[in-house]
PDB file of C-alpha atoms in Angstrom:
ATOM      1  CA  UNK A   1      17.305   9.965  23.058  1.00 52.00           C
ATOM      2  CA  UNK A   2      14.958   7.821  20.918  1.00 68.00           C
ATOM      3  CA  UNK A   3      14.420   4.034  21.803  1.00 69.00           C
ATOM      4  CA  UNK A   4      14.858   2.659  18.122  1.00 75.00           C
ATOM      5  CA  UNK A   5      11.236   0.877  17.059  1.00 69.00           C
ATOM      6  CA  UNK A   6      13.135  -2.460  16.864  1.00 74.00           C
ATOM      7  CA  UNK A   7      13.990  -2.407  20.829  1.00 79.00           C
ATOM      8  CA  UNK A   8      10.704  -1.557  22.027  1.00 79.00           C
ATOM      9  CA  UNK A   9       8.785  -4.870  23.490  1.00 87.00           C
ATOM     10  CA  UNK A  10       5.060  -4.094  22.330  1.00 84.00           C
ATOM     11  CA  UNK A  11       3.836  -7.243  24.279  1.00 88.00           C
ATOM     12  CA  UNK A  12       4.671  -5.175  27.649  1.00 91.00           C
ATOM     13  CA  UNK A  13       3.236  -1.906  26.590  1.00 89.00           C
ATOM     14  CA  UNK A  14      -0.118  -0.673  27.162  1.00 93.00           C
ATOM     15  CA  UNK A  15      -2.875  -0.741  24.954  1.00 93.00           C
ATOM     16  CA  UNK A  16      -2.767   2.897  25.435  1.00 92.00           C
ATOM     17  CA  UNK A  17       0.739   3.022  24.980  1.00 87.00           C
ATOM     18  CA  UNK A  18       0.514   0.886  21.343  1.00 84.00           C
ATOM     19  CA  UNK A  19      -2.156   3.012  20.131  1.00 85.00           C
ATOM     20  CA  UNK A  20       0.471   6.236  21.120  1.00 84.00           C
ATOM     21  CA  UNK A  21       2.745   4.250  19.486  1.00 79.00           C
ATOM     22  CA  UNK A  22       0.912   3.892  16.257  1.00 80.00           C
ATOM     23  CA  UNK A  23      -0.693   6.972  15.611  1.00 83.00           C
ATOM     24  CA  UNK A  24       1.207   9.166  13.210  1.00 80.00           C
ATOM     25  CA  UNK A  25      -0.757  12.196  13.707  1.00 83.00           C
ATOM     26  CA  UNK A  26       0.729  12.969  17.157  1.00 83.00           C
ATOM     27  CA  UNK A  27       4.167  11.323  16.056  1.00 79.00           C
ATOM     28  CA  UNK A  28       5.285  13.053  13.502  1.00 86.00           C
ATOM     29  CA  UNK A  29       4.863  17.154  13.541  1.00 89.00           C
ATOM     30  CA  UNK A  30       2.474  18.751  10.653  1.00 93.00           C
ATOM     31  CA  UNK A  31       1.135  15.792   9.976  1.00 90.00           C
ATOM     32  CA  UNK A  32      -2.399  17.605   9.649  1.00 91.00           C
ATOM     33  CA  UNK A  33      -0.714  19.643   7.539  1.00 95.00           C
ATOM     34  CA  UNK A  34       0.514  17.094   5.409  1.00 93.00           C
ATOM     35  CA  UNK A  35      -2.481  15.127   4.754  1.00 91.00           C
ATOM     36  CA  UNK A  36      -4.494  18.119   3.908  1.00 95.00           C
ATOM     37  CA  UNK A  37      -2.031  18.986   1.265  1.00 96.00           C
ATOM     38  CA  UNK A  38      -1.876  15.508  -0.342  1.00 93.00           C
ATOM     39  CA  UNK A  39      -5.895  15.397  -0.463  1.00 95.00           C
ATOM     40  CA  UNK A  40      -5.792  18.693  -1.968  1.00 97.00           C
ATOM     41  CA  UNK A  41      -3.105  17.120  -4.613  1.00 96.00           C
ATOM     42  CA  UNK A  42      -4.896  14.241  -5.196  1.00 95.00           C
ATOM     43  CA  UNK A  43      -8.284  15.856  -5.841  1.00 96.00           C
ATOM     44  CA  UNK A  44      -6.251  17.946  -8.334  1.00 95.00           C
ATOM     45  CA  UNK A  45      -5.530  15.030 -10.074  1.00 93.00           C
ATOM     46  CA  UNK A  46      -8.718  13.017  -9.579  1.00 94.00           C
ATOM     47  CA  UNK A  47     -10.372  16.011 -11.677  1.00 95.00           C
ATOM     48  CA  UNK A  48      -7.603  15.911 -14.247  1.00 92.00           C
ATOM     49  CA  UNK A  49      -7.800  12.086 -14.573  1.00 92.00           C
ATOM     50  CA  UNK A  50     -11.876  11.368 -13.789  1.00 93.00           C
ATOM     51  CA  UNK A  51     -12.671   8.998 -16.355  1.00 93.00           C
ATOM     52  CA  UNK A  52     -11.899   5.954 -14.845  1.00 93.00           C
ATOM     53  CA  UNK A  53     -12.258   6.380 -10.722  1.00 94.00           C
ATOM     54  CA  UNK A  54     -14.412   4.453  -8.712  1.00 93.00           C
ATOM     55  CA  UNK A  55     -14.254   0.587 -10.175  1.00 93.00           C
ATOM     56  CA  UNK A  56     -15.818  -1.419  -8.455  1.00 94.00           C
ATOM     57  CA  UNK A  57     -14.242  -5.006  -7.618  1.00 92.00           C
ATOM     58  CA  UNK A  58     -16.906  -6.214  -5.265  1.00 94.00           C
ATOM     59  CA  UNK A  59     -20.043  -5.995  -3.443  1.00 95.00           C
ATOM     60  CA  UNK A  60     -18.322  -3.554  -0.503  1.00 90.00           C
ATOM     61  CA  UNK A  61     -18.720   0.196  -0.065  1.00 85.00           C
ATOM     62  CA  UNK A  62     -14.539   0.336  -0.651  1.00 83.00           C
ATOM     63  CA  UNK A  63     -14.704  -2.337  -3.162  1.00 88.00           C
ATOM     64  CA  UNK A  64     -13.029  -0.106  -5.602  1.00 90.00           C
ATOM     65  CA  UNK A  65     -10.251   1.204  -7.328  1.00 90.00           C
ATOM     66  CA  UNK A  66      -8.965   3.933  -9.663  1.00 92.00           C
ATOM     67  CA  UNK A  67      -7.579   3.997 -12.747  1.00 91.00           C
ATOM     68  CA  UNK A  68      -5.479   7.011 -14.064  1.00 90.00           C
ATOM     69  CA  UNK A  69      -4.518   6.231 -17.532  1.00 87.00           C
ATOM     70  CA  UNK A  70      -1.168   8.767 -18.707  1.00 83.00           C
ATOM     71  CA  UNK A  71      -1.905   7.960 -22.241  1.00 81.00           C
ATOM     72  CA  UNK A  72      -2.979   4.450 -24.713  1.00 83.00           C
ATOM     73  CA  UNK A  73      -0.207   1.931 -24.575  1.00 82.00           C
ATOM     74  CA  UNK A  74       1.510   3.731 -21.540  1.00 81.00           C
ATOM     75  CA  UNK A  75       3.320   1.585 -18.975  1.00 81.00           C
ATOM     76  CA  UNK A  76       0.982   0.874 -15.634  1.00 82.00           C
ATOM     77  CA  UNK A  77       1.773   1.606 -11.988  1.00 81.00           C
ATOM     78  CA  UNK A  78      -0.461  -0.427  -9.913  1.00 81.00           C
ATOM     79  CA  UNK A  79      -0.777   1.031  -6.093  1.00 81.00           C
ATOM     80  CA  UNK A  80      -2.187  -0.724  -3.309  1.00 77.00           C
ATOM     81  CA  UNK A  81      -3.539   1.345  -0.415  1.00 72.00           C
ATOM     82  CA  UNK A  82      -3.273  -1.594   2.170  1.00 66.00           C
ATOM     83  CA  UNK A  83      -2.546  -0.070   5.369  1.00 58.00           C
ATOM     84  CA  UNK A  84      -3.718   2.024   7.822  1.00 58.00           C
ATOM     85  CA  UNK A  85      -7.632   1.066   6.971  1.00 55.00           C
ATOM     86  CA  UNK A  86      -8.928   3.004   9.367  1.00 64.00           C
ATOM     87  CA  UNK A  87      -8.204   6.222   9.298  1.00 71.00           C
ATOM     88  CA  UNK A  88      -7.352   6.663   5.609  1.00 80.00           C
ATOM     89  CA  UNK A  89      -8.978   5.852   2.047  1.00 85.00           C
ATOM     90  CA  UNK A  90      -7.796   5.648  -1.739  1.00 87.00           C
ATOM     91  CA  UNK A  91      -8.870   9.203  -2.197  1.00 89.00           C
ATOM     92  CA  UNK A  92      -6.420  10.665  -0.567  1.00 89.00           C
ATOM     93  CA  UNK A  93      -3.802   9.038  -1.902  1.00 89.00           C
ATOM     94  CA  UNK A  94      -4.512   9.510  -5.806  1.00 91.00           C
ATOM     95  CA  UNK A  95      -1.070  11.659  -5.506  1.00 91.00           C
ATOM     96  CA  UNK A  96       0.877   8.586  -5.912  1.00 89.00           C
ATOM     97  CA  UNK A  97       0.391   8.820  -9.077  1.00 89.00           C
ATOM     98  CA  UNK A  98       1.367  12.684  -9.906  1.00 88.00           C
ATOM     99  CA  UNK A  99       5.107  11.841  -9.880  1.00 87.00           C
ATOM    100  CA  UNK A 100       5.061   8.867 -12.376  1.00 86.00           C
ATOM    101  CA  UNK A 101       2.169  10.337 -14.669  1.00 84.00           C
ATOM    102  CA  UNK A 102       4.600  13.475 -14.896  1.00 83.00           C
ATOM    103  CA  UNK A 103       7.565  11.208 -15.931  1.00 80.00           C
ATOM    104  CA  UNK A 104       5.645   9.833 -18.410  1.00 76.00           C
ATOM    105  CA  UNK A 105       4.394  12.850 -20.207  1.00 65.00           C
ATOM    106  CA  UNK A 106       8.052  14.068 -19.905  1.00 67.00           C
ATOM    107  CA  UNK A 107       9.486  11.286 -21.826  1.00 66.00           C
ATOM    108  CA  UNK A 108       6.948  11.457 -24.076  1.00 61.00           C
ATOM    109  CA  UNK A 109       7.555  14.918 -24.863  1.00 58.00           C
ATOM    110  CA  UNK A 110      11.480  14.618 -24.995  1.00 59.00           C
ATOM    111  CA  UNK A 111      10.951  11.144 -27.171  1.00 59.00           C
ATOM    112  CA  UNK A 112       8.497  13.647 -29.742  1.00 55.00           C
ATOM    113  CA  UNK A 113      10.703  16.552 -29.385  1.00 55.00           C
ATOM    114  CA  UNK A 114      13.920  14.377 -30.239  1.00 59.00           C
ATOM    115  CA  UNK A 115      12.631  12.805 -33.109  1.00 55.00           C
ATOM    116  CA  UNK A 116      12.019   9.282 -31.809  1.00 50.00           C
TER     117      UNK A 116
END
């Protein structure tokens, strides 16, 4: 049976034990797996979208951001990488994007096709 994350007391575990705890490549199966296929995706996309990637917003190395633009005057979905700083950048998760970008171009196309 699995102790539910709320009942565990973190200030008694081990260091050891919180790292364990925390690390989602041994918790949850294929992980590896996973990853590589959503930095595959999101290369995909970074070569299909390159024109804006890379902005920089300060002086530090990751002191940027990307910018996929679906289309002039399209709607914006702003995405935050803010977790999990160490063991993960923005270039891996450029997928994010694939999902609403798609909906986009669909409407688009359904809006043109029906006459709107």
């Amino acid at each position: 049976m699995t102790t539910l994350f709320s009942a565990l007391d973190w200030r008694a575990m081990s260091q050891e034990a919180r790292d364990l705890g925390l690390n989602n490549g041994i918790a949850v199966p294929g992980s590896a797996e996973m990853v590589a296929g959503w930095e595959r995706r999101s290369g995909e996309m970074r070569k299909r979208y390159p024109d804006h990637l890379d902005l920089r917003y300060g002086p530090g190395e990751r002191n940027r951001i990307d910018f996929l633009k679906a289309a002039d005057n399209a709607p914006t979905l702003l995405f935050i990488h803010g977790g999990y700083w160490q063991a993960r950048a923005k270039e891996v998760f450029t997928i994010v994007a694939e999902g609403p970008m798609a909906h986009w171009h669909q409407c688009r196309a359904d809006r043109l096709h029906a006459g709107a």
